[in-house]
PDB file of C-alpha atoms in Angstrom:
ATOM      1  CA  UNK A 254       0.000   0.000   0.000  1.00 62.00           C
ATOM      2  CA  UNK A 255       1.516   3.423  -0.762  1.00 70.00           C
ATOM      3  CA  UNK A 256       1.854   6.215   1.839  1.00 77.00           C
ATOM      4  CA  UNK A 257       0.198   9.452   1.583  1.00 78.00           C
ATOM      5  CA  UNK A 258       2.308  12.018   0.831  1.00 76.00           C
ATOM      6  CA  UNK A 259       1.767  15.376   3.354  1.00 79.00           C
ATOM      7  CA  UNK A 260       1.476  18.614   1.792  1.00 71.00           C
ATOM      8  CA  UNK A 261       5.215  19.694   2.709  1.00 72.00           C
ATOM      9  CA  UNK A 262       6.522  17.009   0.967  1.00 73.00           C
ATOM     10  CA  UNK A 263       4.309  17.553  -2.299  1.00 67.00           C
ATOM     11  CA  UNK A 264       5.602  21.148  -2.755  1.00 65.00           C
ATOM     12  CA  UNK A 265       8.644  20.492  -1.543  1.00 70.00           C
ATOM     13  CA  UNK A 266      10.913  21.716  -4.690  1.00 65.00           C
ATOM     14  CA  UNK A 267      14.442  20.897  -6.082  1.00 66.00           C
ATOM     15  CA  UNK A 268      16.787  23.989  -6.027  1.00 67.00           C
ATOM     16  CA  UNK A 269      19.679  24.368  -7.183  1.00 71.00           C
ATOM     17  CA  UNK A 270      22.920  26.093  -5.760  1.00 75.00           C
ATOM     18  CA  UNK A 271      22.286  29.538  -7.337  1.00 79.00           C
ATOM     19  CA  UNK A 272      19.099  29.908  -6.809  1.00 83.00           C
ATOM     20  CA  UNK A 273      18.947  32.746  -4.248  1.00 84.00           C
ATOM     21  CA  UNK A 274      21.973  34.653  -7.319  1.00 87.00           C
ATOM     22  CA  UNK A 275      18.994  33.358 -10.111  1.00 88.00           C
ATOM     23  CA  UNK A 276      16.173  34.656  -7.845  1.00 90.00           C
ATOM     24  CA  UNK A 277      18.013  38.221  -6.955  1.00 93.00           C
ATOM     25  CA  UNK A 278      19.006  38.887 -10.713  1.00 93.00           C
ATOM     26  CA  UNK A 279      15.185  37.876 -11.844  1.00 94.00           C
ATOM     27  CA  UNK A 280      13.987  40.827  -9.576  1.00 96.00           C
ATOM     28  CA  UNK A 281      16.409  43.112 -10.518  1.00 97.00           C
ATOM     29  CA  UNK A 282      14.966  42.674 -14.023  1.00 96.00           C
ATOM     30  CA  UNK A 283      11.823  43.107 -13.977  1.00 97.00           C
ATOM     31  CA  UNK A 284      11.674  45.762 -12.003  1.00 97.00           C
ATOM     32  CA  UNK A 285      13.640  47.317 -14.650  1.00 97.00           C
ATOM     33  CA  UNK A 286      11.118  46.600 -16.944  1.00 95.00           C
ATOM     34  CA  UNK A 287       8.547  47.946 -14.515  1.00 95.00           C
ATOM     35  CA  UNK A 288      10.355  51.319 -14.244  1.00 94.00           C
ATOM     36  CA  UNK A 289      10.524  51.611 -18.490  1.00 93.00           C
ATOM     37  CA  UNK A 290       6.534  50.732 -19.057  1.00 90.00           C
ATOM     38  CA  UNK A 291       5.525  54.095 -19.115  1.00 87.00           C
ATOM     39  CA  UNK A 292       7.768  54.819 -21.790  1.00 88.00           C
ATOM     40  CA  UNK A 293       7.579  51.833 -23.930  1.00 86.00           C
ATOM     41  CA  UNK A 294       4.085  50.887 -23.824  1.00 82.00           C
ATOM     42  CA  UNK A 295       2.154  53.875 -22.825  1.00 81.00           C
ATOM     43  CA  UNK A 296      -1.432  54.131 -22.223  1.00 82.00           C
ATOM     44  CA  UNK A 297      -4.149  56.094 -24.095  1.00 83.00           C
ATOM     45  CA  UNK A 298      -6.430  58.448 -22.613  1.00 83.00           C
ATOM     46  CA  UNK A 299      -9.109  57.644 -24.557  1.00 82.00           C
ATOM     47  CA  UNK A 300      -9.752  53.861 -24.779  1.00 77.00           C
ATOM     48  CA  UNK A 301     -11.161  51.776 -22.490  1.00 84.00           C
ATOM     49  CA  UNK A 302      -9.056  49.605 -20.092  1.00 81.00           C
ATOM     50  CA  UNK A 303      -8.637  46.048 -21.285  1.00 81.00           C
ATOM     51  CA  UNK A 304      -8.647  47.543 -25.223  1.00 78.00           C
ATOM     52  CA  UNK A 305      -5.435  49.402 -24.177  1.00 82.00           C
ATOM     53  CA  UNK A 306      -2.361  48.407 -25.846  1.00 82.00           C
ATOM     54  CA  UNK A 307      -0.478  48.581 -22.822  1.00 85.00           C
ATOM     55  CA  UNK A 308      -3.120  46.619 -20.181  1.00 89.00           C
ATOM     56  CA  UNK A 309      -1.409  43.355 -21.436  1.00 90.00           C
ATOM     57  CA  UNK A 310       2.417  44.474 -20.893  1.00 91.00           C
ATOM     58  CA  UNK A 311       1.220  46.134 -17.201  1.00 92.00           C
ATOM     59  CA  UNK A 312      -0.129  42.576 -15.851  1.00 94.00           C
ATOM     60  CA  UNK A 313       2.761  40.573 -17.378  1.00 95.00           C
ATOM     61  CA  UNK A 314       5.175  42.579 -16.168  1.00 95.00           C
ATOM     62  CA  UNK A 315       3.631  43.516 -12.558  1.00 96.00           C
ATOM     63  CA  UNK A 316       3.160  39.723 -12.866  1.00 97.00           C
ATOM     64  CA  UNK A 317       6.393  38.748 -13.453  1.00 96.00           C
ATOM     65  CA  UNK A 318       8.026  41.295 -10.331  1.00 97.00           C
ATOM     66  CA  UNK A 319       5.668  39.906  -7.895  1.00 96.00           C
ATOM     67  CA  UNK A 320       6.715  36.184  -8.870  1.00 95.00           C
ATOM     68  CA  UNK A 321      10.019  36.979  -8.914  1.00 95.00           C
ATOM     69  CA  UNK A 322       9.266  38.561  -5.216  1.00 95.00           C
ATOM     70  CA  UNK A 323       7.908  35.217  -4.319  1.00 92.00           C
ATOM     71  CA  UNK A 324      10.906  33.347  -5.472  1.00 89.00           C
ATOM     72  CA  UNK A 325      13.757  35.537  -3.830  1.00 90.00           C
ATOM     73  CA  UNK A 326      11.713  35.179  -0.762  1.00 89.00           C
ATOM     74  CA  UNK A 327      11.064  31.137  -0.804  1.00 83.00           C
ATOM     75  CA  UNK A 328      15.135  31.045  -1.650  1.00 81.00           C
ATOM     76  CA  UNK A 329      15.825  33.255   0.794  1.00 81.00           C
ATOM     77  CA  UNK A 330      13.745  31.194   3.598  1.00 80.00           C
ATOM     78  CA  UNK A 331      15.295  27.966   2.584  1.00 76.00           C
ATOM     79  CA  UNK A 332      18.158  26.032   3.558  1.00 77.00           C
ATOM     80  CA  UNK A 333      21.515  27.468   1.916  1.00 75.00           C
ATOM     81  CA  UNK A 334      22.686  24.827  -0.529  1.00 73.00           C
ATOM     82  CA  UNK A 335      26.567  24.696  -1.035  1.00 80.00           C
ATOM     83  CA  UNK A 336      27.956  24.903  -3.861  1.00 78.00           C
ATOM     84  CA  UNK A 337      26.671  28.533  -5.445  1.00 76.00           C
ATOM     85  CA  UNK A 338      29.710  29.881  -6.449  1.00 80.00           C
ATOM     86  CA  UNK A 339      30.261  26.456  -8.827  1.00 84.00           C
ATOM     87  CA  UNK A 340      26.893  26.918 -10.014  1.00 81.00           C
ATOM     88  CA  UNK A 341      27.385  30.084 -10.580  1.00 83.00           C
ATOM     89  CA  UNK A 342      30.748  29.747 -12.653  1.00 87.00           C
ATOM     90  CA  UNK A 343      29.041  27.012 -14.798  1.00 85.00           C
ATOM     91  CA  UNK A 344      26.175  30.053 -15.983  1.00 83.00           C
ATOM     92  CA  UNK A 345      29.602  31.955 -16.915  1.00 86.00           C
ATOM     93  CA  UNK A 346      31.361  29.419 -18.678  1.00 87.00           C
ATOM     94  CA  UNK A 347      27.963  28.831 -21.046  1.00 86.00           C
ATOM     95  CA  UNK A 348      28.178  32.947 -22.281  1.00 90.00           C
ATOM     96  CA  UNK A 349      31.376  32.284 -23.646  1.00 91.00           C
ATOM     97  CA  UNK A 350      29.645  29.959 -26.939  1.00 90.00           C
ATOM     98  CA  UNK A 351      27.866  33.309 -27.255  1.00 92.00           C
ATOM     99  CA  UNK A 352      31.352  35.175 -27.552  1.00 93.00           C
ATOM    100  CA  UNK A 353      32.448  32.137 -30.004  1.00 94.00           C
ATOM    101  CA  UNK A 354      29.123  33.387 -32.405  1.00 94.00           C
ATOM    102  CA  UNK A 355      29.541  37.018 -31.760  1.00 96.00           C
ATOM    103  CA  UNK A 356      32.865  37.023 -33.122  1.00 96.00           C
ATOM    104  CA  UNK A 357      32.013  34.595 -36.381  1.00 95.00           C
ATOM    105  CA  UNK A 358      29.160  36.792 -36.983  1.00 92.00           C
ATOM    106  CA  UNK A 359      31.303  39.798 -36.634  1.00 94.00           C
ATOM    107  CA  UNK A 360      34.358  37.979 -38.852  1.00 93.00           C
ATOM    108  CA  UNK A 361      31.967  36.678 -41.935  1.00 91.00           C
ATOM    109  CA  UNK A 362      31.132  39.920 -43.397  1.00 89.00           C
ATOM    110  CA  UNK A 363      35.040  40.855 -43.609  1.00 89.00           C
ATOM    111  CA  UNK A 364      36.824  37.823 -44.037  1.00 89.00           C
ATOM    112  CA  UNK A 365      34.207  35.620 -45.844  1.00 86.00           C
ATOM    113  CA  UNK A 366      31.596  32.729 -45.173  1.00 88.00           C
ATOM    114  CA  UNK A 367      33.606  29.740 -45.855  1.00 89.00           C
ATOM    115  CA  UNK A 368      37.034  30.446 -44.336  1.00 91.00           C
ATOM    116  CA  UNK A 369      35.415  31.892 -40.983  1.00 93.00           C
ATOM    117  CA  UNK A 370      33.178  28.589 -40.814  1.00 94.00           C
ATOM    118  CA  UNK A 371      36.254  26.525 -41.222  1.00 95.00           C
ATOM    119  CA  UNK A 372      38.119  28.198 -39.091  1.00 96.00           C
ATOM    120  CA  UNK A 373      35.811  28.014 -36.440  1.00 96.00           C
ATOM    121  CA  UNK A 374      34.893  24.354 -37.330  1.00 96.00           C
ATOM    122  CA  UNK A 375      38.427  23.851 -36.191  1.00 97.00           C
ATOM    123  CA  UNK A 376      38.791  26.092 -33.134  1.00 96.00           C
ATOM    124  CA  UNK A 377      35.605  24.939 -31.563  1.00 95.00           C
ATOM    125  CA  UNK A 378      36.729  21.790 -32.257  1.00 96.00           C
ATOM    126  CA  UNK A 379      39.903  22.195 -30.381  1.00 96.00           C
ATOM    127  CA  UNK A 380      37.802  24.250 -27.744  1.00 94.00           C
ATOM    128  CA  UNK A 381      35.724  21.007 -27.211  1.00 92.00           C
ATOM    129  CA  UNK A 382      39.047  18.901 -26.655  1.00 94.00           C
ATOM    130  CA  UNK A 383      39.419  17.302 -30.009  1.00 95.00           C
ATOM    131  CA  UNK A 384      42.896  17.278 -30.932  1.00 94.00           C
ATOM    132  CA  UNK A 385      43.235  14.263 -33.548  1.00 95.00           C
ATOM    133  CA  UNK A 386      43.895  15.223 -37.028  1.00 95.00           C
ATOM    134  CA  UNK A 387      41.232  12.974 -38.506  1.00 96.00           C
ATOM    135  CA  UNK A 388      38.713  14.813 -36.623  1.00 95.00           C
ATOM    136  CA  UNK A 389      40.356  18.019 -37.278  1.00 96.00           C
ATOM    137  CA  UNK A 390      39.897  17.143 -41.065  1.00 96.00           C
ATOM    138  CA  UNK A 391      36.762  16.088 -40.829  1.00 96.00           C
ATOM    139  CA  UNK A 392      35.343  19.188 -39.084  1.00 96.00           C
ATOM    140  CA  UNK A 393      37.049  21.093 -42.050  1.00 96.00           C
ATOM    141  CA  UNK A 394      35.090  19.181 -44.621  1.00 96.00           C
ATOM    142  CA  UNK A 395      32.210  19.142 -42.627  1.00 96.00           C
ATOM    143  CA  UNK A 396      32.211  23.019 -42.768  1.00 95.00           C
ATOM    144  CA  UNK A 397      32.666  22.947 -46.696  1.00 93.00           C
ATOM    145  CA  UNK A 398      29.746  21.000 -47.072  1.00 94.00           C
ATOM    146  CA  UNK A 399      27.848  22.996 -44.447  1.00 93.00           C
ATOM    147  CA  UNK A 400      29.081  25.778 -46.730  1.00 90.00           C
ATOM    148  CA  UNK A 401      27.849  24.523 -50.081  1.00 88.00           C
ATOM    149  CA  UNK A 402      25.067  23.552 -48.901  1.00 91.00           C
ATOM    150  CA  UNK A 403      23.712  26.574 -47.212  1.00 88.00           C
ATOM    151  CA  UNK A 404      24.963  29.023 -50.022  1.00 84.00           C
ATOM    152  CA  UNK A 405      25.052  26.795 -53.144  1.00 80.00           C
ATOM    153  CA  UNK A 406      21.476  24.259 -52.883  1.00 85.00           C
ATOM    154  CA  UNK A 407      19.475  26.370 -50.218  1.00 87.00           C
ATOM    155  CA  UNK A 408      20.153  29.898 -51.798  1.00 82.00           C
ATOM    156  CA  UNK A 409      20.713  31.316 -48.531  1.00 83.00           C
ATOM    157  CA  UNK A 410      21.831  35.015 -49.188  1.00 83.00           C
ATOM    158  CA  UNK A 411      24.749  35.660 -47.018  1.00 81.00           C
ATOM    159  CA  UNK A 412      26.575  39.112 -48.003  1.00 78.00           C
ATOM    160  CA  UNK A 413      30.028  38.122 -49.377  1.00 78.00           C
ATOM    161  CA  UNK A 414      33.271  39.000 -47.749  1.00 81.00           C
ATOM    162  CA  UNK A 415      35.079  42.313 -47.938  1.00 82.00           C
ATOM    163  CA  UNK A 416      38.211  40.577 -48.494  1.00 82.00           C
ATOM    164  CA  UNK A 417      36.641  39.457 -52.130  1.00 80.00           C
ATOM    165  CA  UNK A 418      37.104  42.709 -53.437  1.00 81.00           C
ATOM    166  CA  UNK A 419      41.034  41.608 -53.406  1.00 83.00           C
ATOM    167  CA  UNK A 420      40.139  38.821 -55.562  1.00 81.00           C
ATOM    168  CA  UNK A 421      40.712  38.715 -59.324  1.00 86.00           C
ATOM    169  CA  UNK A 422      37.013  39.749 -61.097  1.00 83.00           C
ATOM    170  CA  UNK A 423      36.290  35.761 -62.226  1.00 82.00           C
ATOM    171  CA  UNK A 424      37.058  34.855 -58.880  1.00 82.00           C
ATOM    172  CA  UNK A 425      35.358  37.414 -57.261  1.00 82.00           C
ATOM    173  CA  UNK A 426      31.973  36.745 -58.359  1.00 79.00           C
ATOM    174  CA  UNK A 427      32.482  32.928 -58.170  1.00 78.00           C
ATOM    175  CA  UNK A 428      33.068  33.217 -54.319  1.00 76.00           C
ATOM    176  CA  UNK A 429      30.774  35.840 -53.902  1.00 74.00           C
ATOM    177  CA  UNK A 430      27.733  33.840 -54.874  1.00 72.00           C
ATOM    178  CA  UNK A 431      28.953  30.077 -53.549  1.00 68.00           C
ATOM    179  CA  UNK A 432      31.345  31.361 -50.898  1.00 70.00           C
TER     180      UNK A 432
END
């Protein structure tokens, strides 16, 4: 026969080491977002209230502070949980893929589509511990074909380099349209 669970133990929820950082930077945010409604979804004098293109915005966002009230305040009643700092460190460590694609999608326009995705085919790669030269090679041709693909069969209209213009005038157009 199964035991009946109490009520503690059915809401009792999993948290995780950063949850009081999580729950303090959730607040901060949208009570930033509270302080910009005015300007950003302002209301009209004239309509009625639920036909006002800002009623929506007002409830989520009132919505969203006073949850995120509610959380800071359940973290900050529950046991402390070691281990924040790691947790913490591991939410850092995932920005830095965001770094890898801010910089290809700042590289591609100068220094072209396929040499940027082949050279970040490699150092992501090597980022992700890969060292062999097999894999190596196969993450180059992988980022050919990813290449072709995307720019020759698909169509996909990616601007061509900056560094084309260098490029003899047969050449140039060739990698500008499948390059």
């Amino acid at each position: 026969m199964s035991r009946v669970k109490t009520l503690q133990e059915l809401f009792k929820r999993y948290r995780r080491p950063g949850d009081i950082v999580f729950a303090w930077a959730f607040l901060i945010l949208s009570l930033f977002l509270v302080s910009q409604l005015d300007s950003q979804a302002p209301w009209k004098p004239s309509a009625k209230t639920f036909s006002q293109p800002a009623f929506w915005p007002t409830v989520a966002v009132y919505a969203m502070s006073l949850f995120a009230a509610f959380h800071l305040l359940s973290s900050f009643l529950s046991e402390r949980l070691e281990g924040r700092w790691i947790e913490i460190w591991n939410w850092v460590k995932s920005v830095e893929y965001a770094g890898w694609f801010m910089a290809y999608v700042s590289l591609v326009p100068k220094l072209g589509y396929l040499p940027m995705t082949m050279v970040f085919a490699v150092l992501l790669g090597l980022r992700a511990g890969y060292r062999s030269l097999k894999v190596l090679g196969f993450l180059l041709l992988l980022a050919v074909i990813i290449v072709v693909v995307f720019k020759g069969f698909l169509q996909v209209k990616i601007p061509g380099a900056a560094i084309y213009e260098y490029l003899p005038t047969a050449m140039r157009s060739f990698f500008l349209t499948y390059f």
